[in-house]
PDB file of C-alpha atoms in Angstrom:
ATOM      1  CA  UNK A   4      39.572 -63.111  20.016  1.00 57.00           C
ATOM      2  CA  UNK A   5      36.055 -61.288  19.514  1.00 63.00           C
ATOM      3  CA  UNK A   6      35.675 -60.516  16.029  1.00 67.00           C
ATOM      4  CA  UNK A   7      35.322 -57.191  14.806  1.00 71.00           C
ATOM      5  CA  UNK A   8      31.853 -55.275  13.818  1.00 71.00           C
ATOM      6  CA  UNK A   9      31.862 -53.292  10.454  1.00 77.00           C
ATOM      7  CA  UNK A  10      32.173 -49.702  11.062  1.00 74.00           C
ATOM      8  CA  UNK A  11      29.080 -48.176   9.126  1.00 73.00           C
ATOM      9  CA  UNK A  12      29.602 -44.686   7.648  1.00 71.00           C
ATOM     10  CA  UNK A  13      27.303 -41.965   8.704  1.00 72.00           C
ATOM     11  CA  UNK A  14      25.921 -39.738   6.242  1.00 74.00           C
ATOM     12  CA  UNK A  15      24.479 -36.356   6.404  1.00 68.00           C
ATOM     13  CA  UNK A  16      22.315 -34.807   3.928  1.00 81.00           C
ATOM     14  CA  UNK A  17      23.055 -31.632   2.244  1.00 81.00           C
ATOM     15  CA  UNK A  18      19.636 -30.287   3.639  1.00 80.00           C
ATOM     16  CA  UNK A  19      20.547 -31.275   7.594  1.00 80.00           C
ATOM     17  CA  UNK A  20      23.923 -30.005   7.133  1.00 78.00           C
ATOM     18  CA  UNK A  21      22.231 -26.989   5.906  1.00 79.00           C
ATOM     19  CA  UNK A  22      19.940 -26.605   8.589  1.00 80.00           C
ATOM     20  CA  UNK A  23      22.254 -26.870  11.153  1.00 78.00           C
ATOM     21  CA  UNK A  24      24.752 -24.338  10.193  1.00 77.00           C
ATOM     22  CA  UNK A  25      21.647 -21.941   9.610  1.00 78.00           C
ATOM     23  CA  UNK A  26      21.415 -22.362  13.057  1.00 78.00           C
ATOM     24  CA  UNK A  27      24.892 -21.986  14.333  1.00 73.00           C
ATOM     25  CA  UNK A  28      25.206 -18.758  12.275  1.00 66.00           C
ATOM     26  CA  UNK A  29      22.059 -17.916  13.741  1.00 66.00           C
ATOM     27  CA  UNK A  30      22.368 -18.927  17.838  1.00 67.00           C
ATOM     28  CA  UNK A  31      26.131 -17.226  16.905  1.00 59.00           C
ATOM     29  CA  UNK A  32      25.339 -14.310  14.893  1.00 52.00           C
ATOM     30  CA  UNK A  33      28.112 -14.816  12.885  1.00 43.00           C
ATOM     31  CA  UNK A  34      28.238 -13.699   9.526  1.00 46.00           C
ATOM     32  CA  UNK A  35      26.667 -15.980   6.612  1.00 44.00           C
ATOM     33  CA  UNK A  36      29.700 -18.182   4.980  1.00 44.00           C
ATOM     34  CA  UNK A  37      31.126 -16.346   2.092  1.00 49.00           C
ATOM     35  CA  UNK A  38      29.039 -17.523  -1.311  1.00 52.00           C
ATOM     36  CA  UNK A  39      31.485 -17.594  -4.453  1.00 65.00           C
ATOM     37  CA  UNK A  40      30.866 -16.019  -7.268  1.00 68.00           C
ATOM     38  CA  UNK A  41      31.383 -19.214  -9.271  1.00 65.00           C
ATOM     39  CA  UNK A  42      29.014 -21.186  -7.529  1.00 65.00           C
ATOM     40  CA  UNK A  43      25.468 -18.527  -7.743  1.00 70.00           C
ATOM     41  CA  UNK A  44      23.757 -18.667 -10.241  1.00 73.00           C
ATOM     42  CA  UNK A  45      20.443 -16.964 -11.307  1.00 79.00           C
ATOM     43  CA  UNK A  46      18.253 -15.849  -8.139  1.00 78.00           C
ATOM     44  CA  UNK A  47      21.533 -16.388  -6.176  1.00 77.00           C
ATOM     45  CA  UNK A  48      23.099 -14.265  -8.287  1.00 75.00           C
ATOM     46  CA  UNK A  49      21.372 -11.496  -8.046  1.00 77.00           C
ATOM     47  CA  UNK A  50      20.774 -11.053  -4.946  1.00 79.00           C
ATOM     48  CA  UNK A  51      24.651 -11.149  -4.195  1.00 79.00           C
ATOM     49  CA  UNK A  52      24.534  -8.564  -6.624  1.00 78.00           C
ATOM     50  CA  UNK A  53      22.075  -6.596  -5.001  1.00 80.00           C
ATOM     51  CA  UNK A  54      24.060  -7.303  -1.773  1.00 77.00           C
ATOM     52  CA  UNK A  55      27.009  -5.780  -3.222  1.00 77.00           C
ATOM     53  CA  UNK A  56      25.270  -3.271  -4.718  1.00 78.00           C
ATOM     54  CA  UNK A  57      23.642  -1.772  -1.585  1.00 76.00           C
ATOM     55  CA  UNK A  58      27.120  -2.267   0.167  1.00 75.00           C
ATOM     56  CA  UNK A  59      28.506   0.005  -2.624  1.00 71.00           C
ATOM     57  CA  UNK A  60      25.568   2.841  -2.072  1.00 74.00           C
ATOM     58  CA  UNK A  61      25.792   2.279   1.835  1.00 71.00           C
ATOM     59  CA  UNK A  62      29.775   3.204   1.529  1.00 70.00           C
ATOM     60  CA  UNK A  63      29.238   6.124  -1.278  1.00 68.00           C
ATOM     61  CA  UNK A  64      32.132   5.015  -3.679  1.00 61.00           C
ATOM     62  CA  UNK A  65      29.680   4.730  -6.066  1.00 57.00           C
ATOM     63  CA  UNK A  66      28.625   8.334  -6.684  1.00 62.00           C
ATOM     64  CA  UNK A  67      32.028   9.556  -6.604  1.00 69.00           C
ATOM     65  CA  UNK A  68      33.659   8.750  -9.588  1.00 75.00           C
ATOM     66  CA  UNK A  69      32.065   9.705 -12.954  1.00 83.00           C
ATOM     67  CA  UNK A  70      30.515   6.731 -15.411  1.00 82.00           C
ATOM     68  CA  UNK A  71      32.789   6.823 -17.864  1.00 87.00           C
ATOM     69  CA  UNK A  72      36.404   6.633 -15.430  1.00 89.00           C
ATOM     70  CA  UNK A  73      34.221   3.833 -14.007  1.00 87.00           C
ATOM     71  CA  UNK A  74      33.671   2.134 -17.466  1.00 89.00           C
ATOM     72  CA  UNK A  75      37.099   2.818 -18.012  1.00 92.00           C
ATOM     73  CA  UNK A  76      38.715   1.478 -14.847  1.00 90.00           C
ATOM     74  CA  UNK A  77      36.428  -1.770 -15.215  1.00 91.00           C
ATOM     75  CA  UNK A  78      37.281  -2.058 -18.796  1.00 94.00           C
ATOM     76  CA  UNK A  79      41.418  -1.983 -17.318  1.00 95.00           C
ATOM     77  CA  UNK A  80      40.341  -4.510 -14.645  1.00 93.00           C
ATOM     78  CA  UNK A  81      38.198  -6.930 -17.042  1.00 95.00           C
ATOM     79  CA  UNK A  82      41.934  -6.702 -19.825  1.00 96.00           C
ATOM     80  CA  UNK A  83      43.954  -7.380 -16.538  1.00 95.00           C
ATOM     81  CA  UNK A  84      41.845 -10.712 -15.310  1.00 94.00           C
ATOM     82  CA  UNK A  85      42.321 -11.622 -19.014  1.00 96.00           C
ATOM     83  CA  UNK A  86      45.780 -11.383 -18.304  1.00 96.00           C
ATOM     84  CA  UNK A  87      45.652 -13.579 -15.145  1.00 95.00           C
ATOM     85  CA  UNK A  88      42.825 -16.249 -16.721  1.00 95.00           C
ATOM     86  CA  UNK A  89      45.080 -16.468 -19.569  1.00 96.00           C
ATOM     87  CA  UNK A  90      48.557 -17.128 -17.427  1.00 95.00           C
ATOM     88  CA  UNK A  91      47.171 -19.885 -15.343  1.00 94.00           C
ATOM     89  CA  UNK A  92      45.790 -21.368 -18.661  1.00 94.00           C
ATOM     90  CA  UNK A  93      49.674 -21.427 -19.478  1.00 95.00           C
ATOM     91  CA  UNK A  94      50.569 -22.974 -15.889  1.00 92.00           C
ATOM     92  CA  UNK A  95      47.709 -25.587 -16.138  1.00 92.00           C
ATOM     93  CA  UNK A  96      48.668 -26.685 -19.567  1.00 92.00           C
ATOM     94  CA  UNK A  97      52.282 -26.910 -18.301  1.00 91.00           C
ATOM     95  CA  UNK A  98      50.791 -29.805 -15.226  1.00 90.00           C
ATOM     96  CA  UNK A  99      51.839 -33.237 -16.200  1.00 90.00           C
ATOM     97  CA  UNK A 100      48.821 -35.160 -17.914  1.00 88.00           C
ATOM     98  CA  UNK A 101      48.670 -38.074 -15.478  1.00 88.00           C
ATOM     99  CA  UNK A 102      48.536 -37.642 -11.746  1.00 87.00           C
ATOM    100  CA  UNK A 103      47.817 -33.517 -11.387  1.00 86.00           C
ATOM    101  CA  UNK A 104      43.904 -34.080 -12.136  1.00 89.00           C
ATOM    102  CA  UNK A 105      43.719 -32.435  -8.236  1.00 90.00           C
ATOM    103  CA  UNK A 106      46.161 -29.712  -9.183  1.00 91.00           C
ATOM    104  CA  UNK A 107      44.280 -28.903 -12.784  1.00 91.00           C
ATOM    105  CA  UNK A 108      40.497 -28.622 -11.344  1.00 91.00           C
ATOM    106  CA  UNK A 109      41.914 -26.608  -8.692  1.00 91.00           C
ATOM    107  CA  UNK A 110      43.620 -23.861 -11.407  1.00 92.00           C
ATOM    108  CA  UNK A 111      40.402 -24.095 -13.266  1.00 92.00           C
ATOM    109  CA  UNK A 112      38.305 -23.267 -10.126  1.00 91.00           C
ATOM    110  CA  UNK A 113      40.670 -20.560  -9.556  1.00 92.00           C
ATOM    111  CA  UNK A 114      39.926 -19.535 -13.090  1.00 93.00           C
ATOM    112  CA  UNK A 115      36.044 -19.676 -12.816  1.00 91.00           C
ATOM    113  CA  UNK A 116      36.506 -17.545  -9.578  1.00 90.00           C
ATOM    114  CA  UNK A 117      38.572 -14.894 -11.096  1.00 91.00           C
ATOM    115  CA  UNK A 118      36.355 -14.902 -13.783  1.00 92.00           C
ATOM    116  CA  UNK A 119      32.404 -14.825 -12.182  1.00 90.00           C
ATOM    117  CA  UNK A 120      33.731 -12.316  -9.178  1.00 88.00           C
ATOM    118  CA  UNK A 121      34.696  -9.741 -11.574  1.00 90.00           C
ATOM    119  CA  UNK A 122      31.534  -9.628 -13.279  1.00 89.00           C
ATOM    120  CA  UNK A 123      29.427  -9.923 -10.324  1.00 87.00           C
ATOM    121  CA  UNK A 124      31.556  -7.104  -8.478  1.00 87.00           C
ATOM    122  CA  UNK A 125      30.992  -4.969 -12.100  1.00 88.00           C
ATOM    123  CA  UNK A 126      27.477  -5.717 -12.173  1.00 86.00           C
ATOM    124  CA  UNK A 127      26.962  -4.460  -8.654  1.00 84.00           C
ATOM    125  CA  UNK A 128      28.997  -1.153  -9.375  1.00 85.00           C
ATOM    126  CA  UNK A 129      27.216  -0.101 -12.455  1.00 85.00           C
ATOM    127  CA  UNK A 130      23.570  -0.842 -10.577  1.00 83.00           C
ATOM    128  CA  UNK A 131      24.733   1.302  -7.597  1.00 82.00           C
ATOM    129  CA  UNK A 132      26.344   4.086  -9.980  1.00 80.00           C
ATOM    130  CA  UNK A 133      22.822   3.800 -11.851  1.00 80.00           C
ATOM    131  CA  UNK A 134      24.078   2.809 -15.460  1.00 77.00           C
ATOM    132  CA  UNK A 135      22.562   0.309 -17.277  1.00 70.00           C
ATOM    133  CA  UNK A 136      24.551  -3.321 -16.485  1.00 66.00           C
ATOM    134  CA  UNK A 137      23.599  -5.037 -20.094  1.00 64.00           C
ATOM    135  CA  UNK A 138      25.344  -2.400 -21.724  1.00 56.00           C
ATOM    136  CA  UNK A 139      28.544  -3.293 -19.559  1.00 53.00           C
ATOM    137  CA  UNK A 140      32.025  -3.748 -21.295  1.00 52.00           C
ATOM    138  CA  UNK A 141      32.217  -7.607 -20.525  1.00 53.00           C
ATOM    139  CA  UNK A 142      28.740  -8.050 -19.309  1.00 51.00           C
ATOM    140  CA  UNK A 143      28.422 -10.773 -22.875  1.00 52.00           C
ATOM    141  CA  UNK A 144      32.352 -11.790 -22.423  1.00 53.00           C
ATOM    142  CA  UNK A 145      31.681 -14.865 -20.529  1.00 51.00           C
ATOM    143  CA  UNK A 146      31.708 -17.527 -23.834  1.00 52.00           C
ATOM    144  CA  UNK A 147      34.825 -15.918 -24.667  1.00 53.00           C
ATOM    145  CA  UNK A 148      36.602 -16.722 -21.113  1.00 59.00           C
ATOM    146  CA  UNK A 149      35.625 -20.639 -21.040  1.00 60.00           C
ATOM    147  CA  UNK A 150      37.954 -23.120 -20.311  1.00 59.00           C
ATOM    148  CA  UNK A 151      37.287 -25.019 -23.107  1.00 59.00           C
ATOM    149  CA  UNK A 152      39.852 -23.482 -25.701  1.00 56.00           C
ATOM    150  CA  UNK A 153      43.112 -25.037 -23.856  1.00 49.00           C
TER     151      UNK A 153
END
């Protein structure tokens, strides 16, 4: 009986892997994958905010409604995502302690999600409506929605 080689486990480096979808999206002219909100951060961040931004000039949703009904109906979303973050803080506390570590990061992902696309998709209104985005009911709420108080 022959004996039997050692499989050896190819790797791929983030910056290959990188490369090559770049130029599958590009030989396919597919659209870029979808970033998360969660995961940008700084220059990322704004330019999917300037993204969405131009998206909301380009479709003219922006101009139509009047800055303070669009402070208010961000101000109803921002209280209703509270409501969500602060259910599946209930559900993930709820998980057994041993064997759901899969099951909890994946709730808190969902969390972080909720949480950084709302901004972002605020941020991106108020630019295209014109109004300043520091001044932005939740634009400073972000300590308060951590996961670190459950």
């Amino acid at each position: 009986m022959p004996a039997k080689a050692n499989k050896v486990k190819q790797t791929v480096n983030k910056k290959k892997r990188r490369q090559v979808q770049a130029t599958a999206v590009a030989n396919k002219r597919l659209p870029a994958p979808v970033i998360k909100a969660s995961k940008t951060k700084g220059k990322k961040r704004q330019e999917l905010v300037a993204h969405l931004t131009g998206a909301a000039k380009a479709s003219g949703a922006a101009a139509a409604e009047v800055p303070e009904k669009l402070k208010a109906r961000q101000a109803a979303e921002f209280k209703e995502m509270k409501a969500k973050v602060a259910k599946l803080k209930k559900e993930r506390k709820k998980l057994p302690k041993k064997g759901s570590k899969s099951e909890k990061v994946a709730v808190a992902q969902q969390i972080k999600e909720l949480i950084h696309s709302t901004q972002v998709r605020h941020q991106a209104e108020l630019a295209a409506a014109g109004l300043d985005v520091a001044a932005a009911p939740g634009a400073g709420e972000a300590s308060m929605m951590s996961d670190d108080d459950v």
